Amino acid sequence: MLAALLYGQEDLRLEQVSDPLPDAGEVVIKVHAATTCGTDLKVWRNGGHAKMLKPPTLFGHEAAGEIVAVGAGVTKWKVGDAVVANNSAPCGHCFFCLRREYSLCPNLTWNNGTFAQYLKIPAKIVQHNLLLIPDIAYELAAMTEPLACVLHGIARSNVKPGDRVVLLGDGAIGLMFVAKLVLDGSQVLVFGGNDKRLEIATKLGAAQTFNYHQVQDIPSLVKELTDGYGADIVIEATGDKSVWETAIACARPGATVNLFGGCPKNTNISVSTEQLHYSELTIKGVFHNTPYFVREALSLIASRKIMFEWLISERRPLKDLEQVFVDMRERKVIKVAIQPD
Ligand SMILES: [Zn+2]
Ligand SMILES: [Zn+2]
């Protein structure tokens, strides 16, 4: 089959590799749509990822397709089933899994290789995080993984209906946050760097959007827009150190600040102890997703309450993958649905 392999920094090669065969407990799917993601862009630019993968490796982690082979002992699935697989699954028996804190499982099974004609799904993922797709397009179902991360992020952010939420970042993840927060009744103020993406934020229901290139001082503007208090909830979705610090500065006393975008290794930020203590801030990081949110994500996509197709800028064949990454680096596209055939 044709598959993309990541060898290192911005070194992505399309190669012919042997078709995957399922071992016991595994299934193989024919990939119908594999969506690109901000994490892929980060991994491509850095040439690796702390947890998910080490090059040389098959690459890509969001996909939906059709089962073409099942391994020994697989009884719940059959050839022809339309499915989406999360890119990870918890072990189910460690200290954290026993406390249902699945995203903290140190033994997560990761799966990479969606930018290929076929994808093997490891047994742990078949067991915990493989879902049947209802009657929706494969490219929409492929967005289950990032949306599951977003739903996990929102669930941990203490958001109440009517809250004024500041969202920093206009990537696919940021826009998914906007859509779901609006659906839940929040007023969302979005700061991003790209007018086209901010237009989509508006279409998704953002109360106001701002291009940060035209804003001198984001925290002061947020205070002006919130009767001098600051935002009830702040969500950071860029993975940039200075934006993490800006996020904290936008918070009202009593606010929750969700620092969602992962920064490069060994990044440190500074926090005013005075603000943290006297303003009783809750500052938290939220990582990845859990089986519960994977299911919630697919049912939200299937409900068609949100136009997730607005996040897909283009559909492209696998042979264009390298160009797609260049386009993502230049922020010309949000998400691209790679269709291997
Ligand atoms: Zn992703
Ligand atoms: Zn575990």
mmCIF file of C-alpha atoms and ligand atoms in Angstrom:
data_model
loop_
_atom_site.group_PDB
_atom_site.id
_atom_site.type_symbol
_atom_site.label_atom_id
_atom_site.label_comp_id
_atom_site.label_asym_id
_atom_site.label_seq_id
_atom_site.Cartn_x
_atom_site.Cartn_y
_atom_site.Cartn_z
ATOM 1 C CA MET A 1 0.000 0.000 0.000
ATOM 2 C CA LEU A 2 0.951 3.641 -0.295
ATOM 3 C CA ALA A 3 1.680 5.248 3.096
ATOM 4 C CA ALA A 4 3.253 8.402 4.483
ATOM 5 C CA LEU A 5 6.267 7.972 6.749
ATOM 6 C CA LEU A 6 7.739 10.670 8.922
ATOM 7 C CA TYR A 7 11.544 10.496 9.052
ATOM 8 C CA GLY A 8 12.299 13.741 10.898
ATOM 9 C CA GLN A 9 11.850 17.491 10.770
ATOM 10 C CA GLU A 10 9.711 18.363 7.736
ATOM 11 C CA ASP A 11 10.801 15.057 6.219
ATOM 12 C CA LEU A 12 7.688 13.247 5.095
ATOM 13 C CA ARG A 13 7.949 10.546 2.411
ATOM 14 C CA LEU A 14 5.333 8.559 0.553
ATOM 15 C CA GLU A 15 6.427 4.958 0.254
ATOM 16 C CA GLN A 16 5.120 1.586 -0.808
ATOM 17 C CA VAL A 17 4.961 -0.606 2.293
ATOM 18 C CA SER A 18 3.352 -4.004 2.809
ATOM 19 C CA ASP A 19 -0.364 -4.060 3.553
ATOM 20 C CA PRO A 20 -1.021 -4.455 7.279
ATOM 21 C CA LEU A 21 -2.431 -7.782 8.508
ATOM 22 C CA PRO A 22 -4.417 -8.002 11.729
ATOM 23 C CA ASP A 23 -2.979 -9.958 14.652
ATOM 24 C CA ALA A 24 -5.262 -11.395 17.337
ATOM 25 C CA GLY A 25 -7.724 -8.777 18.579
ATOM 26 C CA GLU A 26 -6.859 -6.291 15.831
ATOM 27 C CA VAL A 27 -8.718 -5.018 12.772
ATOM 28 C CA VAL A 28 -7.513 -3.372 9.560
ATOM 29 C CA ILE A 29 -9.491 -0.575 7.949
ATOM 30 C CA LYS A 30 -9.379 0.879 4.483
ATOM 31 C CA VAL A 31 -8.966 4.610 5.126
ATOM 32 C CA HIS A 32 -11.691 6.633 3.411
ATOM 33 C CA ALA A 33 -10.830 9.974 5.022
ATOM 34 C CA ALA A 34 -7.904 11.044 7.201
ATOM 35 C CA THR A 35 -8.091 14.590 8.510
ATOM 36 C CA THR A 36 -5.022 16.684 9.200
ATOM 37 C CA CYS A 37 -4.603 18.307 12.567
ATOM 38 C CA GLY A 38 -2.599 21.034 14.299
ATOM 39 C CA THR A 39 -0.781 18.319 16.221
ATOM 40 C CA ASP A 40 0.367 16.750 12.931
ATOM 41 C CA LEU A 41 1.705 20.120 11.838
ATOM 42 C CA LYS A 42 3.581 20.510 15.132
ATOM 43 C CA VAL A 43 4.999 16.970 14.897
ATOM 44 C CA TRP A 44 6.049 17.497 11.265
ATOM 45 C CA ARG A 45 7.794 20.766 12.127
ATOM 46 C CA ASN A 46 9.534 19.372 15.237
ATOM 47 C CA GLY A 47 10.285 15.954 13.761
ATOM 48 C CA GLY A 48 8.689 14.050 16.658
ATOM 49 C CA HIS A 49 6.346 14.083 19.644
ATOM 50 C CA ALA A 50 7.043 13.441 23.327
ATOM 51 C CA LYS A 51 4.293 10.845 23.757
ATOM 52 C CA MET A 52 2.684 9.900 20.460
ATOM 53 C CA LEU A 53 5.460 8.728 18.175
ATOM 54 C CA LYS A 54 9.162 8.482 17.312
ATOM 55 C CA PRO A 55 10.377 8.664 13.701
ATOM 56 C CA PRO A 56 10.768 6.872 11.403
ATOM 57 C CA THR A 57 7.089 6.056 11.696
ATOM 58 C CA LEU A 58 3.784 5.844 9.897
ATOM 59 C CA PHE A 59 2.081 9.183 10.331
ATOM 60 C CA GLY A 60 -1.364 10.732 10.885
ATOM 61 C CA HIS A 61 -3.880 10.031 13.649
ATOM 62 C CA GLU A 62 -7.429 11.005 12.608
ATOM 63 C CA ALA A 63 -9.240 8.610 10.286
ATOM 64 C CA ALA A 64 -12.463 6.879 9.454
ATOM 65 C CA GLY A 65 -12.953 3.989 7.086
ATOM 66 C CA GLU A 66 -14.257 0.528 6.497
ATOM 67 C CA ILE A 67 -13.112 -2.713 8.093
ATOM 68 C CA VAL A 68 -11.422 -4.970 5.544
ATOM 69 C CA ALA A 69 -9.919 -7.632 7.836
ATOM 70 C CA VAL A 70 -10.441 -8.803 11.405
ATOM 71 C CA GLY A 71 -7.943 -10.722 13.550
ATOM 72 C CA ALA A 72 -8.490 -13.882 15.570
ATOM 73 C CA GLY A 73 -10.851 -13.473 18.498
ATOM 74 C CA VAL A 74 -12.586 -10.338 17.181
ATOM 75 C CA THR A 75 -16.298 -11.030 17.415
ATOM 76 C CA LYS A 76 -17.872 -7.590 17.727
ATOM 77 C CA TRP A 77 -16.724 -6.370 14.295
ATOM 78 C CA LYS A 78 -17.037 -7.629 10.756
ATOM 79 C CA VAL A 79 -15.682 -6.798 7.317
ATOM 80 C CA GLY A 80 -17.656 -3.926 5.815
ATOM 81 C CA ASP A 81 -18.383 -2.070 9.078
ATOM 82 C CA ALA A 82 -17.894 1.691 8.771
ATOM 83 C CA VAL A 83 -15.850 2.803 11.766
ATOM 84 C CA VAL A 84 -13.817 5.536 13.362
ATOM 85 C CA ALA A 85 -10.925 4.668 15.680
ATOM 86 C CA ASN A 86 -9.490 6.980 18.290
ATOM 87 C CA ASN A 87 -5.698 7.322 18.097
ATOM 88 C CA SER A 88 -5.195 5.931 21.589
ATOM 89 C CA ALA A 89 -6.671 3.752 24.288
ATOM 90 C CA PRO A 90 -5.951 3.535 28.014
ATOM 91 C CA CYS A 91 -4.651 0.303 29.545
ATOM 92 C CA GLY A 92 -7.636 -0.099 31.900
ATOM 93 C CA HIS A 93 -5.727 -1.421 34.921
ATOM 94 C CA CYS A 94 -3.113 1.131 36.097
ATOM 95 C CA PHE A 95 -3.330 3.505 39.093
ATOM 96 C CA PHE A 96 -4.957 6.219 36.933
ATOM 97 C CA CYS A 97 -7.308 3.981 34.939
ATOM 98 C CA LEU A 98 -8.637 2.491 38.186
ATOM 99 C CA ARG A 99 -9.495 6.074 39.206
ATOM 100 C CA ARG A 100 -11.102 6.692 35.791
ATOM 101 C CA GLU A 101 -8.470 9.331 34.977
ATOM 102 C CA TYR A 102 -7.866 7.715 31.613
ATOM 103 C CA SER A 103 -6.039 10.592 29.924
ATOM 104 C CA LEU A 104 -3.302 10.237 32.577
ATOM 105 C CA CYS A 105 -2.722 6.546 31.844
ATOM 106 C CA PRO A 106 1.051 6.104 31.436
ATOM 107 C CA ASN A 107 0.476 3.028 29.275
ATOM 108 C CA LEU A 108 -1.698 4.597 26.564
ATOM 109 C CA THR A 109 -1.601 2.561 23.362
ATOM 110 C CA TRP A 110 -1.037 5.032 20.518
ATOM 111 C CA ASN A 111 -1.822 4.468 16.873
ATOM 112 C CA ASN A 112 -0.347 6.389 13.966
ATOM 113 C CA GLY A 113 -0.543 5.854 10.233
ATOM 114 C CA THR A 114 -3.832 7.274 8.991
ATOM 115 C CA PHE A 115 -2.161 8.896 5.963
ATOM 116 C CA ALA A 116 -2.132 5.557 4.166
ATOM 117 C CA GLN A 117 -4.458 3.331 2.207
ATOM 118 C CA TYR A 118 -4.899 0.936 5.121
ATOM 119 C CA LEU A 119 -4.601 1.337 8.867
ATOM 120 C CA LYS A 120 -4.149 -1.352 11.476
ATOM 121 C CA ILE A 121 -6.057 -0.778 14.737
ATOM 122 C CA PRO A 122 -4.320 -2.244 17.831
ATOM 123 C CA ALA A 123 -6.314 -4.577 20.087
ATOM 124 C CA LYS A 124 -6.576 -2.088 22.989
ATOM 125 C CA ILE A 125 -8.149 0.500 20.693
ATOM 126 C CA VAL A 126 -10.473 -2.111 19.148
ATOM 127 C CA GLN A 127 -11.519 -2.955 22.712
ATOM 128 C CA HIS A 128 -12.043 0.583 24.072
ATOM 129 C CA ASN A 129 -12.132 3.195 21.308
ATOM 130 C CA LEU A 130 -13.431 1.809 18.013
ATOM 131 C CA LEU A 131 -16.912 3.082 17.122
ATOM 132 C CA LEU A 132 -19.445 2.298 14.437
ATOM 133 C CA ILE A 133 -20.197 5.359 12.290
ATOM 134 C CA PRO A 134 -23.842 6.306 11.901
ATOM 135 C CA ASP A 135 -24.991 7.694 8.567
ATOM 136 C CA ILE A 136 -22.492 10.571 8.229
ATOM 137 C CA ALA A 137 -19.601 11.316 5.877
ATOM 138 C CA TYR A 138 -16.270 9.651 6.684
ATOM 139 C CA GLU A 139 -14.500 13.015 6.793
ATOM 140 C CA LEU A 140 -16.867 14.215 9.550
ATOM 141 C CA ALA A 141 -16.457 11.005 11.536
ATOM 142 C CA ALA A 142 -12.661 11.378 11.252
ATOM 143 C CA MET A 143 -12.908 14.492 13.438
ATOM 144 C CA THR A 144 -14.067 12.441 16.435
ATOM 145 C CA GLU A 145 -10.595 12.424 18.046
ATOM 146 C CA PRO A 146 -9.939 16.189 18.143
ATOM 147 C CA LEU A 147 -13.532 16.882 19.155
ATOM 148 C CA ALA A 148 -13.217 14.353 21.990
ATOM 149 C CA CYS A 149 -10.202 16.335 23.259
ATOM 150 C CA VAL A 150 -12.260 19.547 23.077
ATOM 151 C CA LEU A 151 -15.249 18.047 24.917
ATOM 152 C CA HIS A 152 -12.852 16.773 27.591
ATOM 153 C CA GLY A 153 -11.379 20.311 27.794
ATOM 154 C CA ILE A 154 -14.794 21.937 28.170
ATOM 155 C CA ALA A 155 -15.951 19.455 30.795
ATOM 156 C CA ARG A 156 -12.939 20.431 32.929
ATOM 157 C CA SER A 157 -13.380 24.207 32.509
ATOM 158 C CA ASN A 158 -16.278 24.890 34.931
ATOM 159 C CA VAL A 159 -18.263 26.711 32.229
ATOM 160 C CA LYS A 160 -21.803 27.801 33.114
ATOM 161 C CA PRO A 161 -24.462 28.990 30.644
ATOM 162 C CA GLY A 162 -24.148 32.727 30.050
ATOM 163 C CA ASP A 163 -20.454 32.803 30.992
ATOM 164 C CA ARG A 164 -18.175 35.138 29.110
ATOM 165 C CA VAL A 165 -15.469 32.915 27.689
ATOM 166 C CA VAL A 166 -12.282 34.192 26.093
ATOM 167 C CA LEU A 167 -10.861 31.772 23.559
ATOM 168 C CA LEU A 168 -7.277 32.344 22.430
ATOM 169 C CA GLY A 169 -6.508 30.573 19.147
ATOM 170 C CA ASP A 170 -8.308 30.123 15.834
ATOM 171 C CA GLY A 171 -7.051 26.708 14.739
ATOM 172 C CA ALA A 172 -9.388 23.743 14.247
ATOM 173 C CA ILE A 173 -9.317 22.997 17.983
ATOM 174 C CA GLY A 174 -10.086 26.636 18.866
ATOM 175 C CA LEU A 175 -12.993 26.673 16.407
ATOM 176 C CA MET A 176 -14.375 23.415 17.816
ATOM 177 C CA PHE A 177 -14.260 24.996 21.285
ATOM 178 C CA VAL A 178 -16.183 28.010 19.957
ATOM 179 C CA ALA A 179 -18.893 25.880 18.349
ATOM 180 C CA LYS A 180 -19.544 23.731 21.421
ATOM 181 C CA LEU A 181 -19.351 26.619 23.916
ATOM 182 C CA VAL A 182 -21.875 28.582 21.839
ATOM 183 C CA LEU A 183 -24.134 25.521 21.699
ATOM 184 C CA ASP A 184 -23.928 25.366 25.507
ATOM 185 C CA GLY A 185 -24.994 29.012 25.825
ATOM 186 C CA SER A 186 -21.699 30.841 26.452
ATOM 187 C CA GLN A 187 -20.735 34.215 25.033
ATOM 188 C CA VAL A 188 -17.429 33.585 23.332
ATOM 189 C CA LEU A 189 -14.834 36.250 22.524
ATOM 190 C CA VAL A 190 -12.268 34.843 20.102
ATOM 191 C CA PHE A 191 -8.727 36.091 19.514
ATOM 192 C CA GLY A 192 -6.889 34.716 16.490
ATOM 193 C CA GLY A 193 -4.429 35.718 13.823
ATOM 194 C CA ASN A 194 -6.285 34.871 10.633
ATOM 195 C CA ASP A 195 -9.340 36.773 9.367
ATOM 196 C CA LYS A 196 -10.729 33.837 7.387
ATOM 197 C CA ARG A 197 -10.688 31.601 10.448
ATOM 198 C CA LEU A 198 -12.207 34.370 12.545
ATOM 199 C CA GLU A 199 -15.030 34.609 9.995
ATOM 200 C CA ILE A 200 -15.724 30.924 10.590
ATOM 201 C CA ALA A 201 -15.723 31.601 14.347
ATOM 202 C CA THR A 202 -18.406 34.222 13.710
ATOM 203 C CA LYS A 203 -20.416 31.788 11.589
ATOM 204 C CA LEU A 204 -20.158 29.280 14.439
ATOM 205 C CA GLY A 205 -21.709 31.855 16.761
ATOM 206 C CA ALA A 206 -18.815 33.695 18.453
ATOM 207 C CA ALA A 207 -20.085 36.905 20.095
ATOM 208 C CA GLN A 208 -17.043 38.896 18.919
ATOM 209 C CA THR A 209 -13.766 38.110 17.168
ATOM 210 C CA PHE A 210 -10.484 40.005 17.139
ATOM 211 C CA ASN A 211 -7.350 39.712 15.040
ATOM 212 C CA TYR A 212 -4.586 39.924 17.658
ATOM 213 C CA HIS A 213 -2.307 41.653 15.142
ATOM 214 C CA GLN A 214 -4.615 44.645 15.536
ATOM 215 C CA VAL A 215 -4.953 44.532 19.320
ATOM 216 C CA GLN A 216 -2.299 46.249 21.447
ATOM 217 C CA ASP A 217 -3.198 44.769 24.789
ATOM 218 C CA ILE A 218 -5.523 41.758 24.861
ATOM 219 C CA PRO A 219 -6.092 41.622 28.662
ATOM 220 C CA SER A 220 -7.077 45.323 28.779
ATOM 221 C CA LEU A 221 -9.479 44.873 25.887
ATOM 222 C CA VAL A 222 -11.019 41.827 27.611
ATOM 223 C CA LYS A 223 -11.511 43.880 30.789
ATOM 224 C CA GLU A 224 -13.135 46.686 28.796
ATOM 225 C CA LEU A 225 -15.552 44.173 27.256
ATOM 226 C CA THR A 226 -16.433 42.563 30.612
ATOM 227 C CA ASP A 227 -17.336 45.599 32.757
ATOM 228 C CA GLY A 228 -13.792 45.778 34.092
ATOM 229 C CA TYR A 229 -13.738 42.245 35.549
ATOM 230 C CA GLY A 230 -12.059 39.994 32.997
ATOM 231 C CA ALA A 231 -13.394 36.747 31.538
ATOM 232 C CA ASP A 232 -15.272 34.133 33.583
ATOM 233 C CA ILE A 233 -13.424 31.394 31.718
ATOM 234 C CA VAL A 234 -10.317 31.603 29.546
ATOM 235 C CA ILE A 235 -9.281 28.828 27.192
ATOM 236 C CA GLU A 236 -5.868 28.841 25.542
ATOM 237 C CA ALA A 237 -5.638 26.808 22.327
ATOM 238 C CA THR A 238 -2.336 27.735 20.706
ATOM 239 C CA GLY A 239 0.498 26.037 22.646
ATOM 240 C CA ASP A 240 2.484 29.264 22.772
ATOM 241 C CA LYS A 241 4.169 30.317 26.018
ATOM 242 C CA SER A 242 3.281 34.006 25.698
ATOM 243 C CA VAL A 243 -0.353 33.127 24.978
ATOM 244 C CA TRP A 244 -0.458 30.973 28.134
ATOM 245 C CA GLU A 245 0.587 34.063 30.088
ATOM 246 C CA THR A 246 -1.904 36.276 28.231
ATOM 247 C CA ALA A 247 -4.650 33.771 29.062
ATOM 248 C CA ILE A 248 -4.012 34.125 32.787
ATOM 249 C CA ALA A 249 -3.969 37.906 32.476
ATOM 250 C CA CYS A 250 -7.453 37.865 30.836
ATOM 251 C CA ALA A 251 -9.082 36.086 33.807
ATOM 252 C CA ARG A 252 -11.480 37.749 36.264
ATOM 253 C CA PRO A 253 -11.154 36.980 39.983
ATOM 254 C CA GLY A 254 -12.579 33.488 40.535
ATOM 255 C CA ALA A 255 -12.069 32.485 36.900
ATOM 256 C CA THR A 256 -10.938 29.154 35.519
ATOM 257 C CA VAL A 257 -8.088 29.266 33.004
ATOM 258 C CA ASN A 258 -7.690 26.185 30.830
ATOM 259 C CA LEU A 259 -4.213 26.008 29.302
ATOM 260 C CA PHE A 260 -5.070 23.530 26.587
ATOM 261 C CA GLY A 261 -2.420 23.904 23.876
ATOM 262 C CA GLY A 262 0.711 21.864 24.606
ATOM 263 C CA CYS A 263 3.931 23.929 24.489
ATOM 264 C CA PRO A 264 7.374 22.672 23.402
ATOM 265 C CA LYS A 265 9.327 20.602 25.946
ATOM 266 C CA ASN A 266 10.979 22.464 28.845
ATOM 267 C CA THR A 267 8.771 25.548 28.497
ATOM 268 C CA ASN A 268 8.162 27.521 31.701
ATOM 269 C CA ILE A 269 5.721 30.354 32.302
ATOM 270 C CA SER A 270 5.568 32.894 35.077
ATOM 271 C CA VAL A 271 2.431 33.424 37.123
ATOM 272 C CA SER A 272 1.765 36.249 39.556
ATOM 273 C CA THR A 273 1.258 34.647 42.958
ATOM 274 C CA GLU A 274 -0.684 37.717 43.982
ATOM 275 C CA GLN A 275 -3.213 37.222 41.181
ATOM 276 C CA LEU A 276 -3.387 33.472 41.733
ATOM 277 C CA HIS A 277 -3.935 33.811 45.489
ATOM 278 C CA TYR A 278 -6.016 36.958 45.965
ATOM 279 C CA SER A 279 -8.055 36.441 42.796
ATOM 280 C CA GLU A 280 -8.626 32.762 43.608
ATOM 281 C CA LEU A 281 -7.803 31.616 40.103
ATOM 282 C CA THR A 282 -8.148 28.030 38.992
ATOM 283 C CA ILE A 283 -5.416 27.309 36.469
ATOM 284 C CA LYS A 284 -5.445 23.919 34.844
ATOM 285 C CA GLY A 285 -3.978 21.927 32.016
ATOM 286 C CA VAL A 286 -6.121 19.414 30.157
ATOM 287 C CA PHE A 287 -4.593 16.717 27.988
ATOM 288 C CA HIS A 288 -6.050 14.477 25.289
ATOM 289 C CA ASN A 289 -9.356 12.578 25.651
ATOM 290 C CA THR A 290 -11.010 9.583 27.286
ATOM 291 C CA PRO A 291 -13.277 6.790 25.954
ATOM 292 C CA TYR A 292 -16.330 8.611 27.345
ATOM 293 C CA PHE A 293 -15.587 11.784 25.358
ATOM 294 C CA VAL A 294 -14.753 9.801 22.215
ATOM 295 C CA ARG A 295 -18.325 8.510 22.283
ATOM 296 C CA GLU A 296 -19.762 11.930 23.130
ATOM 297 C CA ALA A 297 -17.820 13.463 20.241
ATOM 298 C CA LEU A 298 -19.113 11.059 17.619
ATOM 299 C CA SER A 299 -22.695 11.524 18.793
ATOM 300 C CA LEU A 300 -22.319 15.324 18.702
ATOM 301 C CA ILE A 301 -20.986 15.129 15.132
ATOM 302 C CA ALA A 302 -23.835 12.774 14.169
ATOM 303 C CA SER A 303 -26.436 15.107 15.719
ATOM 304 C CA ARG A 304 -25.565 17.654 12.985
ATOM 305 C CA LYS A 305 -26.085 20.488 15.495
ATOM 306 C CA ILE A 306 -22.709 21.939 14.475
ATOM 307 C CA MET A 307 -21.457 22.455 10.923
ATOM 308 C CA PHE A 308 -18.135 20.680 11.377
ATOM 309 C CA GLU A 309 -17.699 20.634 7.592
ATOM 310 C CA TRP A 310 -16.793 24.328 7.828
ATOM 311 C CA LEU A 311 -13.485 23.242 9.364
ATOM 312 C CA ILE A 312 -12.536 21.192 6.304
ATOM 313 C CA SER A 313 -10.878 23.547 3.848
ATOM 314 C CA GLU A 314 -10.099 20.986 1.143
ATOM 315 C CA ARG A 315 -10.178 17.349 0.120
ATOM 316 C CA ARG A 316 -6.896 16.089 -1.355
ATOM 317 C CA PRO A 317 -5.369 12.773 -2.476
ATOM 318 C CA LEU A 318 -2.568 11.172 -0.475
ATOM 319 C CA LYS A 319 0.046 12.130 -3.060
ATOM 320 C CA ASP A 320 -0.499 15.826 -2.208
ATOM 321 C CA LEU A 321 0.261 15.326 1.497
ATOM 322 C CA GLU A 322 3.551 17.207 1.597
ATOM 323 C CA GLN A 323 1.998 20.230 -0.132
ATOM 324 C CA VAL A 324 -0.887 20.062 2.336
ATOM 325 C CA PHE A 325 1.585 20.402 5.224
ATOM 326 C CA VAL A 326 3.230 23.379 3.546
ATOM 327 C CA ASP A 327 -0.230 24.950 3.153
ATOM 328 C CA MET A 328 -0.956 24.293 6.833
ATOM 329 C CA ARG A 329 2.354 25.850 7.879
ATOM 330 C CA GLU A 330 1.379 28.944 5.911
ATOM 331 C CA ARG A 331 -2.077 28.845 7.517
ATOM 332 C CA LYS A 332 -3.788 28.630 4.123
ATOM 333 C CA VAL A 333 -5.983 25.741 5.239
ATOM 334 C CA ILE A 334 -7.587 24.698 8.514
ATOM 335 C CA LYS A 335 -8.191 20.975 8.206
ATOM 336 C CA VAL A 336 -7.706 18.956 5.036
ATOM 337 C CA ALA A 337 -9.446 15.633 4.432
ATOM 338 C CA ILE A 338 -6.928 13.283 2.823
ATOM 339 C CA GLN A 339 -8.671 10.712 0.663
ATOM 340 C CA PRO A 340 -6.132 7.964 -0.068
ATOM 341 C CA ASP A 341 -7.968 6.645 -3.138
HETATM 342 ZN ZN ZN B 1 -5.715 15.481 16.082
HETATM 343 ZN ZN ZN B 2 -3.907 2.902 32.456
#
